[in-house]
């Protein structure tokens, strides 16, 4: 790099370098790599230089060249970070004024030959562009690069330097959503003044938006913008507005971690006319059987609009105050969908007691959703009672003495209702439905019909539980009670006849009985039969005829009759005394 300067750019001249003047004079130790020579003596070294003119003269001249290695600066490279600032100057640009010279003395580390140059980014430092000329008042938003230069320059006029990073932080201000929807309270006394709960948990999330966690910020409210900016005289909750109907208050949001403040938010407090959902009368009705032709399931179709709209409005103008019906509580389920008008007018109830929520909204409000009030309505559809008459024993007969029509065994009928004390009862015989025979959950059939027969009984049941509307049903299906009785020996007889004595080897016995029952007969514990005649009866021990009543239900028949003793008189017509033990003797 010095050849041209040494030869004054004369053509044909050559330059040769030596580690010292002596070497140049002696022509020893020539430097063979003059484009990449490493000095042999620290700091300053004097080289020998030989200049040779072009051939054929080859005249030589000797001079010297000093080479010097300048020291790199040794500053402190870890300056403390500057105190963070909030993005108060032109919020949103994330640039604030910092004094970058705060740590200058620390960085220089006592070296008076150093100069500091400040750049806003590594790229600017590399390109030597946008140097910060007033570092004591620099408008920056990120770490600054400081070039720490030695005051001496190299052969190219460059300063030796070291780069130091000065850390700094600009914290963003809290975000405040603007414009905010009005914070509305519904006024129940029409003066435009109301109390506002400034601790309402819905307010802060609305102000901060979805990207900022409520727990990371402190939100407070003020009467003036100046108070919000200074944080003085915050409003206490509940706050009562001083300007009727509409009043602005000012919001101060503080980032709990950085202390940065945004006091630019405005919240409008609005007071609008109330709506009243007046209590409605609980509705009870008997199951009409609509829509499923089943009056016993407690399900019916009700016109809610006709039933309650006028009552819930209580004189409020139906053109202004809108009524809607819900099957869930809309105050607990904000997304609940009301019944359409057609659904409300043809509402199918739940079985038994159904709860309906009724909302009244003031459509004259300017803020949506409108001021509203909610009340509950109760619908009870009473299923009609469904009696199913059964006897308490499972029998279907009464037992009556055939001679004097005395009732031997009564039959108790049961309406078979759950919680029998919740109902009123009227028992009738189907031939006479004017005068009830009994009024309890059971009825005892204890009278006979001269000559016997079957009677049909029904029960008419009416609801009588608490708050009942006393639904009743047409009478139950008839329950047939048959008149039966134990068999009796027929009058003027001994209860049987026997074929003439000595008329054959076997006899015939005929049972003779009277009674209201239907009977089965058995001889000497033999099989039952419906016939009263027993043939081929052998002679011997006295016989017994059993007579059972099987009218209605054999398991519950009237008492058994036994006819005994029955003697068969006859003699054997032959005997065979041959010792085979069969008919060997004659008696």
XYZ file of C-alpha atoms in Angstrom, residues 357-574:
218
model
C -90.153 -17.133 32.301
C -91.769 -13.960 31.004
C -89.639 -10.987 29.911
C -90.977 -7.461 29.425
C -88.740 -5.061 27.411
C -89.035 -1.308 26.934
C -88.626 -0.792 23.180
C -88.505 2.994 23.601
C -84.918 2.700 24.883
C -82.114 3.834 22.596
C -79.631 1.251 23.878
C -79.838 -2.419 22.991
C -80.566 -4.682 24.755
C -83.623 -2.802 26.011
C -84.330 -2.381 29.718
C -86.177 -5.497 30.783
C -87.681 -7.286 33.729
C -88.374 -10.996 34.137
C -90.954 -12.863 36.179
C -91.972 -16.485 36.443
C -95.262 -18.107 35.564
C -96.366 -21.506 36.797
C -98.628 -23.832 34.817
C -100.082 -26.931 36.422
C -101.985 -29.329 34.208
C -103.698 -31.800 36.498
C -104.061 -35.228 34.974
C -107.553 -36.597 35.423
C -107.700 -39.445 37.917
C -107.638 -42.917 36.422
C -109.253 -45.384 38.805
C -108.920 -49.098 38.148
C -111.312 -50.953 40.426
C -110.004 -54.206 41.849
C -111.037 -56.289 44.794
C -108.719 -56.370 47.760
C -108.509 -60.180 47.626
C -108.565 -60.787 43.898
C -112.021 -62.397 44.159
C -115.006 -61.291 42.095
C -117.824 -62.836 44.156
C -119.745 -62.432 47.379
C -120.909 -65.544 49.205
C -124.630 -65.680 50.128
C -126.570 -68.289 52.043
C -129.118 -69.851 49.683
C -131.752 -70.328 52.357
C -132.019 -66.850 53.880
C -129.838 -64.663 51.590
C -127.506 -63.883 54.449
C -124.158 -62.598 53.180
C -121.542 -65.007 54.389
C -118.500 -63.322 52.818
C -118.383 -59.692 51.607
C -116.201 -58.323 48.789
C -114.189 -55.115 49.222
C -113.586 -53.050 46.082
C -110.617 -50.651 45.863
C -110.387 -47.648 43.490
C -106.646 -48.400 43.308
C -105.452 -44.771 43.374
C -101.947 -43.613 44.434
C -102.058 -41.469 47.586
C -105.743 -42.306 48.085
C -106.226 -39.413 50.506
C -105.773 -36.932 47.613
C -109.108 -37.806 45.998
C -112.883 -37.766 46.501
C -114.840 -40.931 45.687
C -118.401 -41.837 44.706
C -119.336 -45.496 44.294
C -122.343 -46.481 42.192
C -124.091 -49.558 40.950
C -124.483 -49.114 37.223
C -128.250 -49.348 37.389
C -128.492 -46.270 39.619
C -125.968 -43.430 39.078
C -127.870 -40.864 41.142
C -127.162 -41.797 44.738
C -123.624 -42.823 45.707
C -123.321 -46.045 47.633
C -120.064 -44.984 49.313
C -117.523 -42.132 49.382
C -114.276 -43.763 50.433
C -111.357 -45.165 48.477
C -112.856 -48.636 49.052
C -116.405 -49.980 48.974
C -117.736 -53.122 50.632
C -120.334 -55.143 48.711
C -122.292 -56.729 51.561
C -125.876 -57.113 50.372
C -127.451 -60.015 48.511
C -129.744 -60.094 45.511
C -132.685 -62.354 46.122
C -132.459 -65.079 43.543
C -128.785 -64.321 42.769
C -127.188 -62.500 39.855
C -124.325 -60.202 38.868
C -124.029 -56.489 39.726
C -121.634 -53.948 38.151
C -119.973 -51.274 40.258
C -118.161 -48.098 39.174
C -116.334 -45.366 41.087
C -116.218 -41.677 40.167
C -112.930 -40.067 41.382
C -112.192 -36.332 41.783
C -108.785 -34.715 42.562
C -108.716 -33.198 46.039
C -105.013 -32.559 46.760
C -103.611 -29.139 47.774
C -104.292 -26.361 45.226
C -106.218 -28.812 43.087
C -108.875 -27.612 40.663
C -110.762 -30.828 41.427
C -110.444 -32.551 38.103
C -112.700 -35.561 37.823
C -113.043 -38.342 35.337
C -115.941 -40.248 33.951
C -116.596 -43.299 36.019
C -114.160 -46.159 36.041
C -114.796 -49.251 33.916
C -117.461 -51.358 35.643
C -116.360 -54.105 37.960
C -118.657 -57.141 37.872
C -119.507 -58.703 41.255
C -121.132 -62.121 40.990
C -123.359 -63.540 43.729
C -122.340 -67.009 44.741
C -122.556 -69.163 47.813
C -121.653 -72.517 49.348
C -123.615 -75.528 48.210
C -126.468 -76.683 50.504
C -128.200 -80.055 50.701
C -131.284 -79.758 48.619
C -134.387 -79.258 50.685
C -136.239 -82.496 51.533
C -133.274 -84.708 50.684
C -130.274 -86.162 52.379
C -128.096 -84.595 49.714
C -127.819 -87.602 47.413
C -129.533 -90.578 45.846
C -128.155 -94.061 45.239
C -129.332 -96.486 42.556
C -131.564 -99.331 43.930
C -129.876 -101.785 46.249
C -128.856 -105.144 44.844
C -129.422 -103.870 41.305
C -125.934 -104.652 40.075
C -122.334 -105.072 40.962
C -121.814 -101.287 40.965
C -123.999 -98.410 42.061
C -124.650 -94.803 40.928
C -124.647 -91.854 43.351
C -126.241 -88.519 42.430
C -125.468 -85.430 44.593
C -128.497 -83.227 45.323
C -127.520 -79.598 46.244
C -128.863 -76.064 45.956
C -126.986 -72.709 45.961
C -126.066 -69.560 44.028
C -122.706 -70.953 42.965
C -121.318 -73.002 40.185
C -120.110 -76.253 41.672
C -117.599 -78.984 41.179
C -117.906 -82.418 42.800
C -115.483 -85.045 44.023
C -116.135 -88.493 45.495
C -113.825 -89.810 48.164
C -111.124 -87.238 47.291
C -111.152 -88.316 43.697
C -110.793 -85.946 40.761
C -113.093 -82.949 40.523
C -115.892 -82.968 38.006
C -118.642 -80.613 37.023
C -121.228 -83.415 36.974
C -123.058 -84.336 40.183
C -123.388 -87.973 39.134
C -120.892 -90.644 40.139
C -121.213 -94.026 38.412
C -119.703 -97.428 39.105
C -119.359 -96.764 42.781
C -118.128 -99.805 44.637
C -119.691 -101.170 47.789
C -117.830 -100.880 51.029
C -116.871 -98.140 53.436
C -119.118 -95.069 53.706
C -118.469 -92.588 50.883
C -117.987 -88.756 51.030
C -118.964 -86.235 48.371
C -117.080 -82.867 48.385
C -118.811 -79.905 46.733
C -116.838 -76.757 45.848
C -118.034 -73.352 44.618
C -116.103 -72.212 41.516
C -118.149 -69.211 40.400
C -115.954 -66.237 39.503
C -112.645 -67.605 40.623
C -112.052 -71.124 41.934
C -109.248 -69.913 44.175
C -111.653 -67.641 46.052
C -114.797 -69.814 46.005
C -117.293 -70.004 48.838
C -117.080 -72.662 51.539
C -116.887 -76.363 50.704
C -119.820 -78.749 51.456
C -119.203 -82.347 52.494
C -122.022 -84.925 52.164
C -121.357 -88.017 54.306
C -121.795 -90.833 55.137
C -123.128 -92.402 51.965
C -123.697 -96.147 52.278
C -123.883 -98.556 49.353
C -125.958 -101.682 50.188
C -125.480 -104.698 47.880
C -124.124 -108.271 47.839
C -121.574 -110.062 45.648
C -123.227 -111.987 42.864
C -120.537 -114.652 42.800
